[in-house]
Coordinates of C-alpha atoms and ligand atoms in Angstrom, one line a residue:
M1 CA -19.1 -32.4 3.0
N2 CA -22.5 -31.3 1.9
D3 CA -24.2 -30.8 -1.3
L4 CA -23.1 -27.1 -2.2
A5 CA -19.1 -28.1 -1.3
E6 CA -19.1 -31.4 -3.4
R7 CA -20.8 -29.4 -6.2
D8 CA -18.2 -27.1 -5.8
R9 CA -15.4 -29.9 -5.5
A10 CA -17.3 -31.1 -9.7
V11 CA -16.8 -27.3 -11.3
I12 CA -14.5 -25.0 -9.6
W13 CA -10.9 -24.1 -9.4
H14 CA -10.5 -20.9 -6.6
P15 CA -8.5 -18.8 -6.1
F16 CA -4.2 -19.0 -4.8
T17 CA -5.7 -22.5 -4.0
Q18 CA -4.2 -26.5 -4.4
M19 CA -6.6 -27.8 -5.2
Q20 CA -5.3 -31.4 -4.9
T21 CA -4.9 -30.9 -1.0
A22 CA -7.4 -27.7 0.2
P23 CA -10.1 -28.7 2.2
A24 CA -13.4 -28.6 0.9
P25 CA -15.0 -25.2 1.1
I26 CA -16.6 -24.4 3.1
S27 CA -20.2 -22.7 2.4
I28 CA -21.1 -19.0 3.3
A29 CA -24.9 -19.4 3.1
R30 CA -25.5 -15.4 3.9
G31 CA -23.6 -12.6 6.1
K32 CA -25.1 -9.7 8.5
G33 CA -22.9 -7.5 9.6
S34 CA -18.7 -8.9 10.5
I35 CA -20.5 -12.5 10.5
L36 CA -20.8 -14.4 7.9
Y37 CA -23.7 -17.6 8.3
G38 CA -22.6 -21.1 6.9
T39 CA -25.3 -23.6 5.2
D40 CA -24.8 -26.0 8.3
G41 CA -26.3 -22.5 10.8
R42 CA -21.7 -22.2 12.1
E43 CA -20.7 -18.4 11.7
Y44 CA -17.3 -17.3 11.5
L45 CA -16.3 -13.7 12.7
D46 CA -14.9 -12.0 9.2
M47 CA -11.7 -10.6 11.1
I48 CA -10.8 -10.2 7.3
S49 CA -13.3 -8.7 5.9
S50 CA -13.2 -11.3 3.3
W51 CA -10.0 -10.3 1.8
W52 CA -9.4 -6.9 2.5
V53 CA -12.7 -5.4 1.2
N54 CA -15.5 -5.4 3.4
L55 CA -16.0 -1.9 5.9
H56 CA -19.3 -1.6 7.1
G57 CA -20.1 -5.6 7.6
H58 CA -22.3 -8.0 4.7
A59 CA -24.5 -6.8 3.2
H60 CA -25.1 -3.7 4.7
P61 CA -29.0 -2.4 4.9
H62 CA -28.1 1.0 2.6
I63 CA -25.3 -0.2 0.1
A64 CA -28.1 -2.6 -0.7
Q65 CA -31.0 -0.6 -0.9
R66 CA -29.1 2.4 -3.4
V67 CA -27.8 -0.4 -5.0
A68 CA -31.3 -1.7 -6.1
E69 CA -32.7 1.6 -7.2
Q70 CA -29.8 1.6 -9.7
L71 CA -30.2 -1.4 -10.8
Q72 CA -33.6 -0.6 -11.9
T73 CA -32.1 2.5 -12.8
L74 CA -29.6 1.6 -14.8
E75 CA -27.5 -1.8 -15.0
H76 CA -24.3 -0.8 -17.9
V77 CA -23.4 1.7 -20.1
I78 CA -20.3 2.2 -22.6
F79 CA -18.5 4.3 -20.9
A80 CA -16.1 5.5 -24.1
D81 CA -18.3 8.4 -25.1
F82 CA -21.2 8.3 -22.6
T83 CA -21.0 9.5 -18.7
H84 CA -23.6 8.5 -16.0
E85 CA -25.1 10.0 -13.0
P86 CA -23.0 8.0 -10.7
A87 CA -19.7 7.8 -12.1
V88 CA -19.2 11.9 -11.8
E89 CA -20.9 12.2 -7.8
L90 CA -18.0 9.6 -7.1
A91 CA -15.4 11.2 -8.9
E92 CA -16.4 14.2 -7.6
R93 CA -17.1 13.1 -4.3
L94 CA -13.4 11.2 -4.3
L95 CA -11.1 14.1 -5.1
A96 CA -13.2 16.2 -2.5
I97 CA -11.0 13.7 0.0
L98 CA -7.8 12.4 -1.8
P99 CA -4.6 14.4 -1.8
Q100 CA -5.5 17.1 -2.9
N101 CA -3.7 17.0 -5.8
Q102 CA -5.7 14.4 -7.3
K103 CA -7.5 15.1 -9.8
R104 CA -8.1 13.0 -11.9
V105 CA -10.0 9.7 -11.2
F106 CA -10.0 7.2 -14.3
Y107 CA -12.3 3.8 -13.7
S108 CA -11.1 0.5 -14.3
D109 CA -12.3 -2.6 -11.5
N110 CA -10.2 -4.9 -9.8
G111 CA -7.1 -3.7 -7.9
S112 CA -4.4 -5.1 -9.7
T113 CA -6.5 -3.4 -13.7
A114 CA -5.7 0.2 -11.0
V115 CA -2.3 -0.7 -10.5
E116 CA -1.7 -2.0 -14.5
V117 CA -3.7 1.8 -15.6
A118 CA -1.1 3.3 -13.4
L119 CA 2.4 2.3 -15.0
K120 CA 0.6 2.4 -18.5
M121 CA -0.4 6.6 -17.2
A122 CA 3.4 7.1 -15.6
F123 CA 5.6 5.3 -18.5
Q124 CA 2.8 7.0 -21.4
Y125 CA 3.2 10.0 -19.9
W126 CA 7.2 10.6 -20.0
H127 CA 6.2 8.3 -24.1
N128 CA 4.7 11.6 -24.6
L129 CA 6.3 14.1 -23.4
G130 CA 9.2 12.6 -25.9
L131 CA 11.3 11.7 -22.8
L132 CA 12.6 8.5 -22.7
R133 CA 12.4 6.8 -19.3
R134 CA 12.4 2.6 -19.4
K135 CA 13.1 2.3 -15.2
V136 CA 10.5 1.6 -12.2
V137 CA 11.7 1.1 -9.0
A138 CA 9.6 -1.1 -6.2
L139 CA 10.1 -2.6 -2.7
E140 CA 10.9 -6.2 -2.7
N141 CA 8.1 -7.6 -0.4
A142 CA 5.5 -5.1 -2.4
Y143 CA 2.1 -7.3 -3.5
H144 CA 0.2 -5.4 -6.7
G145 CA -1.8 -7.6 -7.8
D146 CA -1.9 -10.8 -10.5
T147 CA -2.2 -9.1 -13.9
F148 CA 0.7 -9.3 -15.7
G149 CA 2.5 -6.3 -15.3
A150 CA 1.5 -6.3 -11.5
M151 CA 3.8 -9.2 -11.6
A152 CA 6.2 -7.2 -13.1
V153 CA 6.5 -4.5 -10.1
G154 CA 5.2 -6.9 -7.3
G155 CA 8.7 -8.7 -4.8
R156 CA 9.6 -12.2 -7.0
S157 CA 8.4 -15.3 -4.5
A158 CA 7.4 -18.7 -5.6
F159 CA 4.2 -16.8 -6.6
T160 CA 5.6 -15.5 -9.5
A161 CA 8.5 -17.9 -10.1
P162 CA 6.5 -19.9 -12.6
F163 CA 6.1 -16.2 -14.2
A164 CA 10.2 -15.2 -14.3
P165 CA 10.9 -15.2 -17.7
F166 CA 8.0 -13.0 -18.9
L167 CA 8.0 -10.3 -16.4
F168 CA 9.8 -6.8 -17.3
D169 CA 12.8 -6.2 -14.8
V170 CA 12.2 -3.6 -12.0
D171 CA 15.4 -2.3 -9.7
Y172 CA 14.2 -2.7 -6.3
L173 CA 14.6 -0.8 -2.3
P174 CA 14.5 -3.2 0.5
T175 CA 10.7 -2.6 3.2
P176 CA 12.4 0.7 5.4
I177 CA 11.1 -1.7 8.2
P178 CA 12.7 0.2 12.0
G179 CA 16.1 0.1 12.5
E180 CA 16.5 -0.1 8.1
E181 CA 15.8 3.0 7.3
A182 CA 19.2 4.8 7.3
D183 CA 21.1 1.0 5.3
V184 CA 17.2 1.6 3.3
L185 CA 17.6 5.5 2.4
K186 CA 21.8 4.9 1.5
R187 CA 20.5 2.4 -1.1
A188 CA 17.8 4.2 -3.1
E189 CA 20.8 7.2 -3.4
A190 CA 21.9 4.8 -5.5
L191 CA 18.9 3.4 -7.4
F192 CA 17.1 6.2 -8.7
T193 CA 18.3 8.2 -11.5
D194 CA 17.0 9.9 -14.5
D195 CA 16.5 6.8 -16.2
T196 CA 13.2 6.5 -13.2
A197 CA 9.8 6.2 -15.2
A198 CA 8.6 5.5 -11.5
F199 CA 8.6 5.1 -7.9
I200 CA 5.2 2.2 -7.0
V201 CA 5.0 1.4 -3.5
E202 CA 2.5 0.2 -0.7
P203 CA 2.2 3.0 1.0
L204 CA 3.4 2.2 5.3
V205 CA 2.5 -1.7 5.1
Q206 CA 2.3 -4.4 3.2
G207 CA -0.4 -7.3 2.7
A208 CA 0.3 -9.9 1.2
G209 CA 3.9 -9.4 1.3
G210 CA 3.1 -10.2 5.5
M211 CA 1.7 -7.0 7.0
V212 CA 4.5 -5.4 7.2
M213 CA 5.2 -1.9 8.5
Y214 CA 7.2 1.1 8.1
Q215 CA 7.4 4.4 9.7
P216 CA 5.9 7.6 6.8
E217 CA 8.4 9.8 7.9
I218 CA 11.2 7.0 5.8
L219 CA 8.4 7.1 2.9
D220 CA 8.4 11.1 2.7
K221 CA 12.8 11.1 2.7
L222 CA 12.4 8.3 0.4
I223 CA 9.9 10.6 -2.3
R224 CA 11.7 13.4 -1.8
L225 CA 14.7 11.6 -2.7
A226 CA 13.0 10.1 -6.1
R227 CA 11.4 13.4 -6.7
Q228 CA 15.4 14.8 -7.8
Y229 CA 14.9 12.8 -10.3
G230 CA 11.5 13.6 -11.4
A231 CA 10.4 10.3 -11.5
L232 CA 6.8 9.2 -10.6
I233 CA 5.4 8.3 -7.0
I234 CA 2.4 5.6 -7.8
A235 CA 1.1 4.7 -3.8
D236 CA -1.1 1.5 -4.2
E237 CA -3.5 2.1 -1.7
V238 CA -5.4 -0.7 -2.9
M239 CA -5.4 -2.4 0.6
T240 CA -4.7 1.0 2.8
G241 CA -7.5 3.7 1.3
F242 CA -10.4 4.0 2.8
G243 CA -9.5 4.1 6.6
R244 CA -8.0 1.1 7.9
T245 CA -4.4 3.0 8.7
G246 CA -7.1 5.4 11.1
R247 CA -6.6 8.4 8.1
L248 CA -8.7 7.4 5.0
F249 CA -6.3 6.8 3.5
A250 CA -2.5 6.0 4.3
S251 CA -1.5 9.0 1.9
D252 CA -2.9 11.1 4.7
H253 CA -0.2 9.8 6.9
L254 CA 3.0 11.2 4.6
T255 CA 3.6 15.3 4.2
E256 CA 4.9 14.3 0.2
K257 CA 1.8 13.1 -2.0
P258 CA 1.6 10.4 -4.3
D259 CA 1.2 11.4 -8.2
L260 CA -1.1 8.6 -9.1
M261 CA -3.2 6.2 -6.6
C262 CA -4.6 3.1 -7.3
L263 CA -8.0 2.0 -4.8
S264 CA -9.9 -1.6 -4.9
K265 CA -11.2 -3.6 -2.2
G266 CA -13.1 -1.0 -0.1
L267 CA -14.2 1.3 -2.8
T268 CA -17.2 0.2 -2.6
G269 CA -17.7 -1.2 1.2
G270 CA -16.5 -4.6 -0.7
T271 CA -19.4 -5.1 -1.8
M272 CA -18.8 -5.2 -6.0
A273 CA -15.6 -5.0 -8.1
L274 CA -14.2 -1.7 -8.3
S275 CA -11.6 0.5 -8.9
I276 CA -9.5 3.7 -10.1
T277 CA -7.0 5.5 -10.1
T278 CA -5.9 8.3 -10.1
C279 CA -3.6 10.9 -11.4
T280 CA -2.8 14.9 -10.8
Q281 CA -3.1 17.5 -13.0
A282 CA 0.0 17.4 -14.3
I283 CA -0.1 13.7 -16.2
Y284 CA -3.7 14.1 -17.2
E285 CA -2.0 16.7 -19.5
A286 CA 0.7 15.2 -20.8
F287 CA -2.0 13.0 -22.7
L288 CA -3.7 15.9 -23.8
S289 CA -3.3 16.7 -27.4
T290 CA -5.1 17.0 -31.2
D291 CA -2.7 13.8 -31.4
K292 CA -5.1 10.9 -31.6
H293 CA -1.2 8.3 -30.7
K294 CA -1.0 10.3 -27.3
T295 CA -4.4 8.8 -25.9
L296 CA -4.5 6.4 -23.1
F297 CA -6.1 3.5 -24.9
H298 CA -6.7 1.3 -22.0
G299 CA -9.6 0.5 -20.6
H300 CA -12.2 -2.7 -19.2
S301 CA -15.9 -3.8 -20.5
F302 CA -17.3 -3.1 -16.9
T303 CA -15.8 0.4 -16.7
A304 CA -17.7 2.8 -14.2
N305 CA -20.3 0.3 -14.3
P306 CA -23.0 2.6 -12.4
L307 CA -23.9 -0.8 -9.6
A308 CA -21.0 -0.6 -8.7
C309 CA -20.6 3.7 -8.5
A310 CA -24.2 3.7 -6.6
A311 CA -23.1 0.7 -3.8
S312 CA -19.5 3.2 -3.4
L313 CA -21.8 6.2 -2.9
A314 CA -23.3 4.6 -0.5
S315 CA -20.6 3.3 0.9
M316 CA -19.4 6.6 0.9
D317 CA -22.2 7.9 2.9
L318 CA -21.4 5.2 5.8
L319 CA -17.9 5.9 5.8
L320 CA -17.8 9.0 5.9
S321 CA -20.3 9.3 9.3
A322 CA -19.5 10.6 12.5
E323 CA -20.3 7.1 13.7
T324 CA -18.3 5.3 11.8
Q325 CA -15.2 7.5 12.1
Q326 CA -15.7 6.7 15.5
A327 CA -16.0 3.1 14.8
I328 CA -13.0 2.7 13.3
Q329 CA -10.6 5.5 16.7
R330 CA -12.7 2.1 18.8
I331 CA -11.3 0.2 16.8
V332 CA -7.2 1.4 16.8
Q333 CA -8.0 1.8 20.7
K334 CA -8.8 -2.5 20.7
H335 CA -5.8 -3.0 19.0
S336 CA -3.7 -1.2 20.9
A337 CA -4.4 -2.6 24.0
F338 CA -4.3 -6.1 23.0
A339 CA -1.3 -5.3 21.1
R340 CA 0.4 -3.8 24.6
Q341 CA -0.7 -7.7 25.5
L342 CA 0.4 -9.0 23.6
A343 CA 4.1 -8.0 24.4
A344 CA 3.9 -10.7 27.0
Y345 CA 4.2 -14.1 25.1
S346 CA 6.9 -15.1 23.8
T347 CA 5.2 -17.1 21.2
V348 CA 5.3 -14.0 19.3
E349 CA 7.1 -11.5 18.1
N350 CA 7.1 -8.9 15.8
I351 CA 4.1 -6.8 17.0
R352 CA 2.5 -3.8 14.5
Q353 CA 0.0 -1.7 14.8
Q354 CA -1.1 1.3 12.4
G355 CA -5.1 2.3 12.5
T356 CA -6.9 -0.6 11.9
L357 CA -4.7 -3.2 11.3
L358 CA -3.0 -5.3 13.5
A359 CA -0.1 -8.0 12.8
F360 CA 1.6 -10.3 14.9
D361 CA 4.5 -13.5 13.4
L362 CA 3.8 -16.4 15.3
R363 CA 7.2 -17.9 16.5
A364 CA 7.4 -20.9 14.0
G365 CA 11.0 -21.7 14.5
E366 CA 13.1 -23.1 11.1
Q367 CA 10.5 -22.2 8.8
T368 CA 8.7 -19.6 8.8
S369 CA 7.2 -19.3 4.9
Y370 CA 3.5 -19.3 3.5
F371 CA 3.7 -23.1 2.8
N372 CA 4.8 -23.9 6.6
S373 CA 2.2 -25.5 8.8
I374 CA 1.7 -22.8 12.3
R375 CA 0.1 -21.3 9.8
D376 CA -2.8 -24.1 9.0
A377 CA -2.5 -24.7 12.8
A378 CA -3.9 -21.2 13.9
Y379 CA -5.9 -21.2 10.9
T380 CA -7.8 -24.3 11.6
F381 CA -8.3 -23.4 15.5
L382 CA -9.5 -20.3 15.2
L383 CA -12.0 -21.1 12.6
E384 CA -12.9 -24.2 15.0
Q385 CA -13.8 -21.7 17.3
G386 CA -16.1 -19.5 15.0
I387 CA -13.1 -16.8 14.0
L388 CA -11.7 -16.6 10.1
M389 CA -9.2 -14.9 10.0
R390 CA -6.4 -15.9 7.4
P391 CA -2.8 -15.8 8.2
L392 CA -0.2 -14.9 6.1
G393 CA 2.3 -17.4 6.6
N394 CA 3.1 -16.9 9.9
V395 CA 1.9 -13.9 10.5
L396 CA -1.5 -13.9 12.3
Y397 CA -3.1 -10.4 11.5
L398 CA -6.5 -8.5 12.1
M399 CA -8.5 -6.9 9.4
P400 CA -12.0 -6.4 11.1
P401 CA -14.9 -4.1 9.5
Y402 CA -15.3 -0.6 10.6
C403 CA -18.7 -2.8 12.5
T404 CA -16.8 -5.6 14.0
T405 CA -18.2 -4.8 18.2
N406 CA -16.2 -4.9 21.7
E407 CA -18.0 -8.0 22.8
Q408 CA -16.7 -9.0 19.3
L409 CA -13.3 -7.9 18.8
D410 CA -12.8 -9.3 23.0
Y411 CA -13.6 -12.6 21.5
T412 CA -11.9 -12.8 18.1
Y413 CA -7.7 -11.2 21.9
A414 CA -9.2 -14.1 24.0
K415 CA -8.8 -16.3 21.3
I416 CA -5.7 -15.7 20.2
K417 CA -4.8 -16.4 23.5
E418 CA -6.2 -19.1 23.8
L419 CA -4.3 -20.3 20.8
L420 CA -0.5 -18.7 21.5
H421 CA -1.0 -21.4 24.5
T422 CA -1.4 -24.4 22.4
L423 CA 2.1 -23.2 20.2
Ligands
PLP501 C1 -5.5 -7.0 -3.3 C2 -4.4 -5.9 -3.7 C3 -4.4 -6.1 -5.1 C4 -4.5 -6.4 -5.9 O1 -6.2 -6.3 -6.4 P1 -7.8 -7.6 -6.7 O2 -8.3 -6.0 -6.4 O3 -6.6 -8.7 -5.8 O4 -6.8 -7.4 -8.4 C5 -3.7 -4.7 -5.4 N1 -2.4 -4.2 -4.8 C6 -2.5 -4.3 -3.5 C7 -1.9 -3.4 -2.5 C8 -3.1 -5.3 -2.8 O5 -3.5 -5.8 -1.8

């Protein structure tokens, strides 16, 4: 164990980590492009975009420059009663690329809070209209974050079990994966009622739930059904946003656009903590009143932090460039070709792709949970080959930054094949 890892061990409590049994953390000194450099000189190809946040590679000079300039101009200012250029410009530029019905941007600072805000907007929308609606419909297996409201609308699992008594009730629909669509639609017909306040989904890809993918057509149908009962639609695009699905947003694949959207992770290109919740004009207007009780009483200390907004503006420059848009399509093509090769492996099943996201299940025998050992074996094997991937149970997935080169992808594909031969 190196010095930094030892000092870490003495003082740090890591996220999602059983501290008693976890191996020593890997010390990272710096990053460039898709590569992370360890303090011991080892290199790791970051094929999961550092927990799904990084879009353009690490320590990108354009983002660094823009944040550095902002840091010398205005680092932060209270966002109630005050405003600043980066927040306004970012909202303008985001609304220009989001589905056209999205009209207002509310800032917070991580994906979970973006979901909390969307839920509070939805509940208070009905409250402000003087209509009582209590029910939320969500998908089984969903992940919407780790704060209480976000946990409540997520699928119930070992992760939420200790908190189950404290989570509000939610009605769940099974994920409409290919083959299950008709059944799910039938279940939905019985589930949506005039009491449904909101229907929340991770559109097309359930990330933390195991990169479970489903088609836009069935989501359109479910949204239309929910709308027959007047329910508000919340698209949690915290993971799917900013190009991951091959389009800018997963909602771009849909005919039916959501009423509320949650974005974070890639929002700043993975540089800083920032998130937004956006909504339609109708939702916004339900909060307008001379009666102060109709105000959305929500905010965070670092709401619309100028540095984070500057990082986001720089990331947008890069994301919308022809170069990045071509890179996204290049990765989509490379993944497709690799997916076809994977089909020949008996140790692989359930191969699925949505844009730059490619996932498949390792045939795991009896145990197929997050806690099983095939996961640890795969994780360790790939790490030893200098590839950072973090299987979700027996689900192996690729979510590379868009700057990842063909050589880096080919290297990763080859090592995955080697791994498959060892299973
Ligand atoms: C990661 C994630 C969240 C939570 O975001 P945090 O920034 O980790 O709080 C919410 N929803 C989805 C779909 C996510 O993938």
